[in-house]
Coordinates of C-alpha atoms in Angstrom, one line a residue:
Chain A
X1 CA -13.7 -36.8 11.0
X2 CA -9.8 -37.2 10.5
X3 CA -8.5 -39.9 9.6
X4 CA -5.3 -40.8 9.3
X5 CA -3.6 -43.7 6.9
X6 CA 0.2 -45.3 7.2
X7 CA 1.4 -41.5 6.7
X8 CA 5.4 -41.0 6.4
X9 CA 6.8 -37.6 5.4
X10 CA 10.7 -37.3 4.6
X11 CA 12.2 -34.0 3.7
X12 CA 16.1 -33.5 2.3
X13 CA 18.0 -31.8 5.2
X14 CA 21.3 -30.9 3.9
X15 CA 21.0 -33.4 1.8
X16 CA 20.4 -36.3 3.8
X17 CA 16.8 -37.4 4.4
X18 CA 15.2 -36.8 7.5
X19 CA 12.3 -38.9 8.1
X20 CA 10.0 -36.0 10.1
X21 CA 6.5 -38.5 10.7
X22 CA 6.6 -42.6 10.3
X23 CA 3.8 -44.7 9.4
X24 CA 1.2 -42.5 11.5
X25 CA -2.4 -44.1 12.0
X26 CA -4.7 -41.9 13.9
X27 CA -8.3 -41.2 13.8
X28 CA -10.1 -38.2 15.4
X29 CA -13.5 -38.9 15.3
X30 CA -16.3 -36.8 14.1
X31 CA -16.9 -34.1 17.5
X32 CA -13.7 -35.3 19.2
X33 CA -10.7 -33.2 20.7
X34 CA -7.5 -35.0 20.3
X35 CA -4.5 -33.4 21.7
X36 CA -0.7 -34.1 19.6
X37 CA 2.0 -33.4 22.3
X38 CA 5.3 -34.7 22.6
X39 CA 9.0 -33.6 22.8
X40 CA 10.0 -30.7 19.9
X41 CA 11.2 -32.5 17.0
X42 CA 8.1 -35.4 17.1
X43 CA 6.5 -34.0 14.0
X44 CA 3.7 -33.1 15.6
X45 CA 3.5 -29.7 13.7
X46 CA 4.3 -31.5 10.4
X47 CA 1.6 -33.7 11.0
X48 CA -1.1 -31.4 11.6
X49 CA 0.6 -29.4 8.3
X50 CA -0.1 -32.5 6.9
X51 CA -3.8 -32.7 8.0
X52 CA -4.8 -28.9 7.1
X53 CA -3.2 -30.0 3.4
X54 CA -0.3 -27.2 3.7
X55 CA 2.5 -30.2 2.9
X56 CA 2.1 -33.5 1.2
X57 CA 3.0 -36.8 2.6
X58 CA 5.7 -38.6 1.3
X59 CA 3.2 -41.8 1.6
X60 CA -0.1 -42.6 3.1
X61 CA -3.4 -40.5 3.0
X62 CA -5.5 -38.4 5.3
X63 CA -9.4 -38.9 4.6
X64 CA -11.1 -35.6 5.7
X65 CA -14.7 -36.2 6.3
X66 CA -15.0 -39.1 3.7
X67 CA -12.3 -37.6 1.4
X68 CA -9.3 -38.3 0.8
X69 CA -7.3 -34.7 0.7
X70 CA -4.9 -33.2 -1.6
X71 CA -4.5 -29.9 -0.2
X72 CA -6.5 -27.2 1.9
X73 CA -10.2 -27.9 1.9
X74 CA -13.3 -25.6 3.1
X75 CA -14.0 -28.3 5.8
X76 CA -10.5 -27.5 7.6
X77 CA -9.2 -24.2 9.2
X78 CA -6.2 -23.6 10.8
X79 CA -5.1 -21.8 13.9
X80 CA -1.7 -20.6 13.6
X81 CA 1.0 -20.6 16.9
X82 CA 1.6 -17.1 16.1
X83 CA -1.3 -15.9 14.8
X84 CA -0.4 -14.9 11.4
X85 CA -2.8 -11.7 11.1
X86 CA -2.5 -9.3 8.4
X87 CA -1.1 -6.0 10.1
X88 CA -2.2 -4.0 7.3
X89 CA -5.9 -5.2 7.4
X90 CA -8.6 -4.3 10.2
X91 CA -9.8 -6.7 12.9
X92 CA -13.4 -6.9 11.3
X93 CA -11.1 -7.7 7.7
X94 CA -8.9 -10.3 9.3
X95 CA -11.4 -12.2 11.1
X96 CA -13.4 -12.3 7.7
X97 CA -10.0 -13.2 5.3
X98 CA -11.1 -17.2 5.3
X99 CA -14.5 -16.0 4.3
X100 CA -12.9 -13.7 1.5
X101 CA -10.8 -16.7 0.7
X102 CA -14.4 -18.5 -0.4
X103 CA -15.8 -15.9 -2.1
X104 CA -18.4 -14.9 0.1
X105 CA -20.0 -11.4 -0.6
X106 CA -19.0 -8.7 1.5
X107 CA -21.8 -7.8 3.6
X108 CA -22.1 -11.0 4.1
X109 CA -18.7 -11.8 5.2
X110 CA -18.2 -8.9 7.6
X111 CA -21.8 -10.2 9.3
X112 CA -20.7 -13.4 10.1
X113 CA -16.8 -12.2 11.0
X114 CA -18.7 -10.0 13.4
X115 CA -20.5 -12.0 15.2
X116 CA -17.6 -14.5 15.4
X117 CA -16.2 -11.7 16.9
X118 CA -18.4 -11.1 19.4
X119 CA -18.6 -14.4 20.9
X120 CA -14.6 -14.3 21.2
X121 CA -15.2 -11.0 23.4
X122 CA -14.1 -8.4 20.4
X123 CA -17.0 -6.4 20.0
X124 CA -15.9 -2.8 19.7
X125 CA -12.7 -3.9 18.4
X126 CA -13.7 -4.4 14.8
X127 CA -11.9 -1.0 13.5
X128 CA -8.5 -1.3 15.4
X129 CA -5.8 -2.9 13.8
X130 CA -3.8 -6.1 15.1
X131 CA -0.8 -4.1 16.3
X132 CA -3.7 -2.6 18.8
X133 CA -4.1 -5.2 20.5
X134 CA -2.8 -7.4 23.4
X135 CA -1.2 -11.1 22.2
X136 CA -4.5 -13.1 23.9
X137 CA -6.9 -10.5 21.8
X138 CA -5.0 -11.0 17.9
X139 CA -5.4 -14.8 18.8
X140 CA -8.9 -14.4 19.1
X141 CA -9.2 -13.0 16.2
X142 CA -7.2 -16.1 14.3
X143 CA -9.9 -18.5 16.4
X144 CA -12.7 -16.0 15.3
X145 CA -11.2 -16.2 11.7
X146 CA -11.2 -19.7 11.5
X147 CA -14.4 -20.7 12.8
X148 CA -16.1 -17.9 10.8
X149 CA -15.5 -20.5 8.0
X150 CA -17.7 -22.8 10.0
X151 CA -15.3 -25.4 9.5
X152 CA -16.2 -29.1 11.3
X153 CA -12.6 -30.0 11.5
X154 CA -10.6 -27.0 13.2
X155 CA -6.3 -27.6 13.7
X156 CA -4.4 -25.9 16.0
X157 CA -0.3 -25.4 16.0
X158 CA 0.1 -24.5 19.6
X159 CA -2.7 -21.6 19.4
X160 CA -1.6 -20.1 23.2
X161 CA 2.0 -21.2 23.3
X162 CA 2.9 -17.6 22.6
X163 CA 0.6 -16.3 25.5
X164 CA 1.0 -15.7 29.2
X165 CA 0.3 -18.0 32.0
X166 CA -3.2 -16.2 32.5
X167 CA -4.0 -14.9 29.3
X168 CA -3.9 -18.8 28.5
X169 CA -6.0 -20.1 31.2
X170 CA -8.7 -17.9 30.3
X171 CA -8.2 -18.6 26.3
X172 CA -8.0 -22.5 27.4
X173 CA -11.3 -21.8 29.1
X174 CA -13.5 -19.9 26.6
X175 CA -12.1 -22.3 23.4
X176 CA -14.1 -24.8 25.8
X177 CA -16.7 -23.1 26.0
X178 CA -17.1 -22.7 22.6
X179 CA -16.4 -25.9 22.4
X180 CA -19.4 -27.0 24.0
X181 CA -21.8 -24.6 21.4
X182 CA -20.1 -26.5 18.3
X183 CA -21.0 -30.4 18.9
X184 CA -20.0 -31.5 15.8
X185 CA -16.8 -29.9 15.5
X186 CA -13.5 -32.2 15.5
X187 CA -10.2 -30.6 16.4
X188 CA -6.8 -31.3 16.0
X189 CA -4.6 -29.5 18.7
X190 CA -1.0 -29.4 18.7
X191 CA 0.4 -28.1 22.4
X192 CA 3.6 -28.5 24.7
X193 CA 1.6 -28.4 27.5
X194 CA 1.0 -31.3 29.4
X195 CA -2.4 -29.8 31.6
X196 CA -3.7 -28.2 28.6
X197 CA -4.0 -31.4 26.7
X198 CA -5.7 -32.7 29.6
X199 CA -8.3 -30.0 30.2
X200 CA -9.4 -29.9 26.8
X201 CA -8.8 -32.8 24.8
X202 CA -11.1 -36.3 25.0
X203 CA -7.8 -38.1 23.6
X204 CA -4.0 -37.1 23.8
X205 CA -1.7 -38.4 21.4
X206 CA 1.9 -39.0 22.5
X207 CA 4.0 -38.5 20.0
X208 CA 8.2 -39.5 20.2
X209 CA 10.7 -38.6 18.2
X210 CA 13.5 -40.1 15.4
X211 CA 11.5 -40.9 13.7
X212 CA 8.4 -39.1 14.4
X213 CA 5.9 -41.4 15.6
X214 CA 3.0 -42.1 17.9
X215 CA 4.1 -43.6 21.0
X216 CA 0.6 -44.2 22.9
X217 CA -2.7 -42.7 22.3
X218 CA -4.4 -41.9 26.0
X219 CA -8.2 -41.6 26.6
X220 CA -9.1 -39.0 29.1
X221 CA -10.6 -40.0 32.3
X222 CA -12.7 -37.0 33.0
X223 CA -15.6 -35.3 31.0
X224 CA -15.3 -32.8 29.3
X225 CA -18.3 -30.9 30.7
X226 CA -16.7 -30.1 33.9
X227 CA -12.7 -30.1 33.5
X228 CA -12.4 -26.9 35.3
X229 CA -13.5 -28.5 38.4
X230 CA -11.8 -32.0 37.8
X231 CA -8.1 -30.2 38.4
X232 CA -8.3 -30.4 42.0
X233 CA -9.5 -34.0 42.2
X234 CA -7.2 -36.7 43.5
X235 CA -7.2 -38.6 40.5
X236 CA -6.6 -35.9 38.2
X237 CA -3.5 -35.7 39.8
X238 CA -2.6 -39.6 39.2
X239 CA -3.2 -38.7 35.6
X240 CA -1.1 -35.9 35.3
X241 CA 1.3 -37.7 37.2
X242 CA 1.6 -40.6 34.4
X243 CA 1.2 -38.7 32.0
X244 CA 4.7 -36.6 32.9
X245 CA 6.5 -39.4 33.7
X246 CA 5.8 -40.6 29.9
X247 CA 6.6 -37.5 28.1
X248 CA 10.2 -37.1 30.5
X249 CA 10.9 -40.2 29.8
X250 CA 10.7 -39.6 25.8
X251 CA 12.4 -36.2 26.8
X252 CA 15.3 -38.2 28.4
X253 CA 16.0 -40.6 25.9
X254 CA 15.9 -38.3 23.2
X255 CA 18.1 -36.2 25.7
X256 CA 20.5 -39.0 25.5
X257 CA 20.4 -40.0 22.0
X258 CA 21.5 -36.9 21.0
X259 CA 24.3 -36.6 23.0
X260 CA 25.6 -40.2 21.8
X261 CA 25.4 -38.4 18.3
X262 CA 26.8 -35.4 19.3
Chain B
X1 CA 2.5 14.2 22.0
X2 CA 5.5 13.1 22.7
X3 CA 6.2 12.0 18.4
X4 CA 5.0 15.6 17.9
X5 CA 7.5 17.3 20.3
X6 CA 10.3 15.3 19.2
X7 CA 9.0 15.9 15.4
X8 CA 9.7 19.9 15.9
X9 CA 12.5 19.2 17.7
X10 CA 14.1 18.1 14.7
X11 CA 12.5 20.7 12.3
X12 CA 14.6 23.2 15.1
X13 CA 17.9 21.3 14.9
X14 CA 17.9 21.3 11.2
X15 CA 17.3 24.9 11.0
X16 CA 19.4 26.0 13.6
X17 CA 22.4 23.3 11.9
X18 CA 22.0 24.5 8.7
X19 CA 22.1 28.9 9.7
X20 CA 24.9 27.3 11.5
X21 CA 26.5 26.4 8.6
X22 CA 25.6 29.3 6.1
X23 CA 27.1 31.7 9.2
X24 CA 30.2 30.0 8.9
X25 CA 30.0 29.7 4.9
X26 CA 29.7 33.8 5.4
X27 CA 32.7 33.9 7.8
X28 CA 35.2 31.9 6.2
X29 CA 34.2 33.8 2.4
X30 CA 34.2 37.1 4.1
X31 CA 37.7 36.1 5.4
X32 CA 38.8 35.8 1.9
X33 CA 40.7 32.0 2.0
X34 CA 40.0 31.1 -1.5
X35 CA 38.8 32.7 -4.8
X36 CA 36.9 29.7 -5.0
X37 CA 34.6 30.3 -1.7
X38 CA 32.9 33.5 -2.4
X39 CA 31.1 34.6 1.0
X40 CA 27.0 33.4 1.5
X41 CA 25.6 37.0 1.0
X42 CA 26.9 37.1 -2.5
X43 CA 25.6 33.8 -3.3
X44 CA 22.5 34.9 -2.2
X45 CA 22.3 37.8 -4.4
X46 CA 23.7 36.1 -7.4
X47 CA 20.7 33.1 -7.0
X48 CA 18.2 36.0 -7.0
X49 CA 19.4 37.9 -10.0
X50 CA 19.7 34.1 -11.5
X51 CA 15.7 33.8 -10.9
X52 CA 14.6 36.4 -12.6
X53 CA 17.2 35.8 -15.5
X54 CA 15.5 34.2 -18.8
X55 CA 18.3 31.7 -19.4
X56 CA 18.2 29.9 -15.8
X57 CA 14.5 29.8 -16.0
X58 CA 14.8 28.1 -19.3
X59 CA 17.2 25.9 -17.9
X60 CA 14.7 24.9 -15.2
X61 CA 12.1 24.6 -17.2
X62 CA 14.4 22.3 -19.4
X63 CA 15.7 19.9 -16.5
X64 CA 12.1 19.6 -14.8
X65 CA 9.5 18.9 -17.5
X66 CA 13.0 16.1 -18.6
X67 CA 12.5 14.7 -14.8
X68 CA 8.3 15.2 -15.0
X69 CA 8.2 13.0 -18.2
X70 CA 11.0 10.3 -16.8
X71 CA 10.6 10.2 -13.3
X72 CA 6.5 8.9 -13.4
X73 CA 7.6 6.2 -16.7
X74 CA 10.5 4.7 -14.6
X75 CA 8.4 4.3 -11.4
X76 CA 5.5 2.7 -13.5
X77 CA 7.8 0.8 -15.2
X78 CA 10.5 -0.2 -12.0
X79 CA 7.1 -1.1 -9.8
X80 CA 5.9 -3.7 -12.8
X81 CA 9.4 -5.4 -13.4
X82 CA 10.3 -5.2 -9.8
X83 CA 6.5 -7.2 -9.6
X84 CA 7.1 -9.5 -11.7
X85 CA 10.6 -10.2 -10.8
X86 CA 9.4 -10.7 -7.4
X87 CA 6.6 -12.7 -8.7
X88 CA 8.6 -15.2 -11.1
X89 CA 12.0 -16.8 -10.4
X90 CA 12.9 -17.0 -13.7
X91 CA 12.5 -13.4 -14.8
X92 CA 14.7 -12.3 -11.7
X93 CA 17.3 -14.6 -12.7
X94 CA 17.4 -13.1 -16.3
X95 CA 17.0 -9.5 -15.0
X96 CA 18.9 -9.3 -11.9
X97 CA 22.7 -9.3 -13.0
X98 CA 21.7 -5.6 -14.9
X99 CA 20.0 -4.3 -12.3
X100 CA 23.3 -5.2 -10.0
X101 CA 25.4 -4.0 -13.1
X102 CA 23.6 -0.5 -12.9
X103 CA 23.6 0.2 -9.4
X104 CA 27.7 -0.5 -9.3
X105 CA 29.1 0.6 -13.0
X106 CA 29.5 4.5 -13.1
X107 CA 26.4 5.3 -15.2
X108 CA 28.4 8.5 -16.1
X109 CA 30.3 6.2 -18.2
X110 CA 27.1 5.2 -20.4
X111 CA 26.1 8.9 -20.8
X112 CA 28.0 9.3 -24.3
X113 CA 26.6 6.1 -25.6
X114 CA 23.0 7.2 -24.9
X115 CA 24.2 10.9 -26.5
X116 CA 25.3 8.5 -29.9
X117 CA 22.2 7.4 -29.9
X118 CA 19.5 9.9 -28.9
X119 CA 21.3 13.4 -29.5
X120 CA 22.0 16.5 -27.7
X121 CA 18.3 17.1 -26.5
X122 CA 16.0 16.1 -23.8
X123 CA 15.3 12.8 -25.1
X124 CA 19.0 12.0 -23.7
X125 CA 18.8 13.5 -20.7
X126 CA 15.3 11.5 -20.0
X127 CA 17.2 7.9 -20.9
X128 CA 19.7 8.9 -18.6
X129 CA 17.5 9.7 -15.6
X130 CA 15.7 6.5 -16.5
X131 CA 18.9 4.4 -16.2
X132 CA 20.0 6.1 -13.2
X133 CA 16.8 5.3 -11.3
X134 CA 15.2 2.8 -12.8
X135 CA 17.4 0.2 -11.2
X136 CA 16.4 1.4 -7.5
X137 CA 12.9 1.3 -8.0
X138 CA 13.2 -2.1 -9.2
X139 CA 15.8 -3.5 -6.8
X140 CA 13.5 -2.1 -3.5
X141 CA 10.3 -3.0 -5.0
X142 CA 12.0 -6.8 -4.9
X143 CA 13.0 -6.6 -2.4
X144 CA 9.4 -5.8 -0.8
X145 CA 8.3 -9.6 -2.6
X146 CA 11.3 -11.0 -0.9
X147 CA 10.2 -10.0 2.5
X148 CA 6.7 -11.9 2.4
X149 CA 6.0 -13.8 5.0
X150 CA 5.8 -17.2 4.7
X151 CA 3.3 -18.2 7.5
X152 CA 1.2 -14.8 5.6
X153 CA 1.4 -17.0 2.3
X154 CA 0.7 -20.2 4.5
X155 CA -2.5 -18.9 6.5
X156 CA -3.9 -18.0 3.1
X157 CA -3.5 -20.7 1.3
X158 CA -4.8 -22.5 4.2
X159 CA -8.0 -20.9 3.4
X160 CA -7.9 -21.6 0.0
X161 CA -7.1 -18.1 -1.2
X162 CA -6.9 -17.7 -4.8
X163 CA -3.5 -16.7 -6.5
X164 CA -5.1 -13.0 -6.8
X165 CA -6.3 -12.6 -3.3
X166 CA -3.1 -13.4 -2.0
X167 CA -1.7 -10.9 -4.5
X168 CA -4.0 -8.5 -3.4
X169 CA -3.8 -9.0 0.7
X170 CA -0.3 -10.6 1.2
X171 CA 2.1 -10.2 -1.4
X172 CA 1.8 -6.2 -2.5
X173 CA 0.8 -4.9 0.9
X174 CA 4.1 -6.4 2.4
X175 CA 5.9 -5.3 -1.0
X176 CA 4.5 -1.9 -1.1
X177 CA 6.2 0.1 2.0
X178 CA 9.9 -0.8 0.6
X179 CA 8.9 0.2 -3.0
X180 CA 7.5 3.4 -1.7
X181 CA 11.0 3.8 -0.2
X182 CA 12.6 3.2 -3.5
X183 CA 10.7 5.4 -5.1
X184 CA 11.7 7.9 -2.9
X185 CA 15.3 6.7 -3.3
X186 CA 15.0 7.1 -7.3
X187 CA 13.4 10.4 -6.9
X188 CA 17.1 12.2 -5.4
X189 CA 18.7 10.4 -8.2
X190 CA 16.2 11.3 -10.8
X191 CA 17.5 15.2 -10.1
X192 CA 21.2 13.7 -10.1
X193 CA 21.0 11.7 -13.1
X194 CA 19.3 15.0 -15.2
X195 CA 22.2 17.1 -13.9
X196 CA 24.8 14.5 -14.4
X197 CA 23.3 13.9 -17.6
X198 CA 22.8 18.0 -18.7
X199 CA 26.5 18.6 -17.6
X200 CA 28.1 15.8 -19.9
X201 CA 26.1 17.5 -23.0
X202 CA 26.8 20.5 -21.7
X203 CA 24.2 22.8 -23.4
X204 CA 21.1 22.1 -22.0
X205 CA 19.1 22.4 -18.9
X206 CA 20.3 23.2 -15.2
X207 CA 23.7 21.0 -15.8
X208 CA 24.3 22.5 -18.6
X209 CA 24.5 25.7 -16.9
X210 CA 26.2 24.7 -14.1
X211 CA 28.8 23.5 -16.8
X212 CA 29.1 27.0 -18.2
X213 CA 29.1 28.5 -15.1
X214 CA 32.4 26.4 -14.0
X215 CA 34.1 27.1 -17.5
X216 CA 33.7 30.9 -16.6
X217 CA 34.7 31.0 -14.0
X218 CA 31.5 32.4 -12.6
X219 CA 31.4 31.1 -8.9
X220 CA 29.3 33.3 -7.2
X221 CA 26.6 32.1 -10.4
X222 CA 27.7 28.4 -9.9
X223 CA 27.2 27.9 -6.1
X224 CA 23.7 30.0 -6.8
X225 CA 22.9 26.7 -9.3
X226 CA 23.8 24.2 -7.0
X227 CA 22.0 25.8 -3.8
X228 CA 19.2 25.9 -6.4
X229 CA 19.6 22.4 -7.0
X230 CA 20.3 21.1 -3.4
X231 CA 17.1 22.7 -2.7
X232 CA 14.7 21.1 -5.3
X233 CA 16.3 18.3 -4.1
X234 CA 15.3 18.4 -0.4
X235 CA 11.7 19.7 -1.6
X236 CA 10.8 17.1 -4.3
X237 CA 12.0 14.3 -1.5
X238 CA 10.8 16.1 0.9
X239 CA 7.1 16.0 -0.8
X240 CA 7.7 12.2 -1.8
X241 CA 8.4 11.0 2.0
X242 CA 5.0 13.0 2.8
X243 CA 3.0 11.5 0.1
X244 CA 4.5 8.3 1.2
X245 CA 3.2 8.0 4.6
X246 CA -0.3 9.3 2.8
X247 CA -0.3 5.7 1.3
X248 CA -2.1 3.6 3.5
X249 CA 0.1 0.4 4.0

């Protein structure tokens, strides 16, 4: 479980303050998906920086499974945007570097990063080296790598904004999948795409921007169980249809707000 | 295939540009333009004689063990203070305005300085090849730090990777291909700073020779010395750039 207390985070830009995330309150609940989107420049990523423990609030708390954090914990793991593998190290080495990071024997580590790789489709693959392999195939080694941690609260910065149109679909599909194997898993998953928060998440979280903020928290009207064949019902597309017209409208004004500053 | 094709292409340019140039080195000596350009042939002959002769093999022996002693201490030492300057802020900012200072002053100005204070011997001639290289090794192997990263640094620390670990898997495996390079860099001025150093003493070792050479007027001798020379030069970084790409990044 996340949970998320009056957080605000300010940074020095230039010299003048720039208030990134104000006085967020969220809770993702223990097993729950919650999708961040919103327009670039929300926070969104600062916020889930500020969940794996990577960058400290400038007020408020995060409570990670009863505690309150202070920095990167063995209950977290994080799936980076773009992928952030070691070039120099194997497959089989990367997908067990968060078990190295936790001191966990060799044998032992390489077991468990095989098999993770295995159920992400990367048997075989264990020897080549990230540079081998396609963009979709070195992200599921960063998803292997983190859930080889076993980690009940997984965060992901846009995991498949760096991958095709297809290569996503099917990545969307399988982290569901896997989804379904792991009950008590919560995530935290940062995207820009509107239909991929919808197909995966149980909540989406709307986030606007100056300041950073949440602008409306949206339960899911469809279960999880069978999303893949909820995208052609009528009132998936009613959904989608609100939910656009929300995040263009933030788009808009932001659109505008700049351009009265500019 | 097509990296191993283009590989021997190259091997065939070189070869073919540099008979190229020795043909016309032979031409324009056999022509006669300057006392100063004596034709290739006679070079050639003069660098075998010199081979055999007890005084350049002394010479040799002289400038290379000074270069096998210095070369090995400056990269251990350039790779730790390059480390740790790309480790710790404040060593770089107390270290960094000599390293600039010896990569731009004219070392050749130091020379008689480090003669004041270690004599005529080899134990000058090995300070001055470690001031003339010791600067690249460290300024490369910087470098190397200062191209981390910082998602790398991120992701670990993300999973709680100890300050060790991510020295060990982030920090010297990005590090290690440019201070490989600088390595290499120092090992060409390694064989320049010994000459250099040899020719402003004057009596020992290859420069030294070279020195007496010029002063007699001896030019078939002197180009023999510096083909000599260029081609320890080409086969020491020749042997480095191998070894390099040996090293696993």
């Amino acid at each position: 479980m996340i949970d998320i207390n009056g957080v605000t985070m300010t940074f020095e830009r230039d010299g003048v303050p720039f208030t990134a995330v104000e006085d967020i309150d969220l809770t993702i609940a223990d097993g729950e998906f919650a999708s961040i989107i919103g327009p670039s420049g929300c926070g969104k990523t600062t916020l889930l920086k500020i969940i794996a423990g990577l960058v400290t609030p400038t007020a408020g708390t995060v409570t990670v499974d009863g505690n309150v954090i202070d920095g990167p914990g063995p209950e977290r793991a994080l799936v980076f945007q773009n992928f952030v593998l070691l070039p120099w190290a194997s497959v089989l080495d990367n997908a067990a570097f968060g078990l190295e990071a936790r001191g966990v024997a060799k044998e032992e580590r390489r077991r468990i990063a095989r098999e993770q790789l295995a159920k992400m489709g990367l048997s075989g693959f264990e020897q080549h080296y990230p540079r081998e392999l396609s963009g979709g195939m070195q992200q599921r080694v960063g998803i292997a790598r983190a859930l080889a941690v076993d980690p009940s609260n997984l965060l992901m910065d846009e995991p498949f904004g760096a991958l095709d149109a297809l290569t996503r679909q099917l990545m969307q599909k399988d982290l569901l999948d896997l989804w379904e194997e792991a009950e008590a898993r919560t995530a935290a998953f940062v995207t820009h795409s509107m239909d991929e928060a919808v197909y995966l998440s149980d909540r989406i979280v709307l986030m606007n921007t100056r300041p950073g903020r949440i602008e409306e928290i949206i339960e899911v009207p469809f279960p999880r169980e069978n999303r893949a064949d909820v995208v052609s019902q009528a009132d998936y597309n009613e959904f989608t249809r609100y939910l656009w017209s929300r995040l263009e409208g933030m788009q808009r004004a932001d659109m505008d707000t700049r351009g009265a500053d500019g | 295939m097509t990296t191993r094709l283009s590989a021997f292409r190259s091997v065939a340019l070189g070869t073919i540009s540099v008979i190229g140039a020795l043909a016309l080195w032979e031409i324009v000596g056999l022509a006669g333009v300057s006392s100063a350009l004596p034709p290739f042939h006679e070079v050639a002959l003069a660098l075998v004689d010199l081979l055999t002769s007890d005084a350049f093999q002394e010479s040799v022996w002289f400038t290379l063990t000074a270069i096998a002693i210095a070369f090995p201490l400056t990269v251990a030492a350039g790779l730790i203070l390059g480390s740790l300057m790309g480790l710790i802020r404040l060593l770089r900012w107390m270290f960094d305005p000599y390293m600039t200072l010896a990569l731009s002053v004219p070392l050749v100005a130091i020379i008689p300085i480090l003669i004041n204070l270690f004599g005529f011997g080899r134990v000058t001639i090995i300070a001055v090849i470690v001031v003339y290289t010791l600067p690249v090794v460290v300024v490369n192997t910087v470098a190397g730090f200062d191209s981390v990263d910082p998602d790398q640094v991120a992701m670990a620390r993300s999973f709680g990777a100890s300050r060790l670990l991510l020295l060990r898997r982030v920090l010297l495996p990005t590090a290690a291909p440019l201070a490989a390079s600088g390595v290499r860099l120092a090992a060409g001025r390694a064989i320049k700073g010994a000459i250099v150093g040899e020719q402003i003493v004057g009596l020992v070792g290859m420069g030294g020779l070279i020195q007496r050479f010029g002063g007699a007027f001896a030019v078939e001798d002197l180009y023999a010395a510096i083909v000599f020379v260029g081609i320890l030069g080409i086969v020491v970084v020749n042997l480095l750039t191998r070894l390099e790409r040996r090293v696993p990044a």
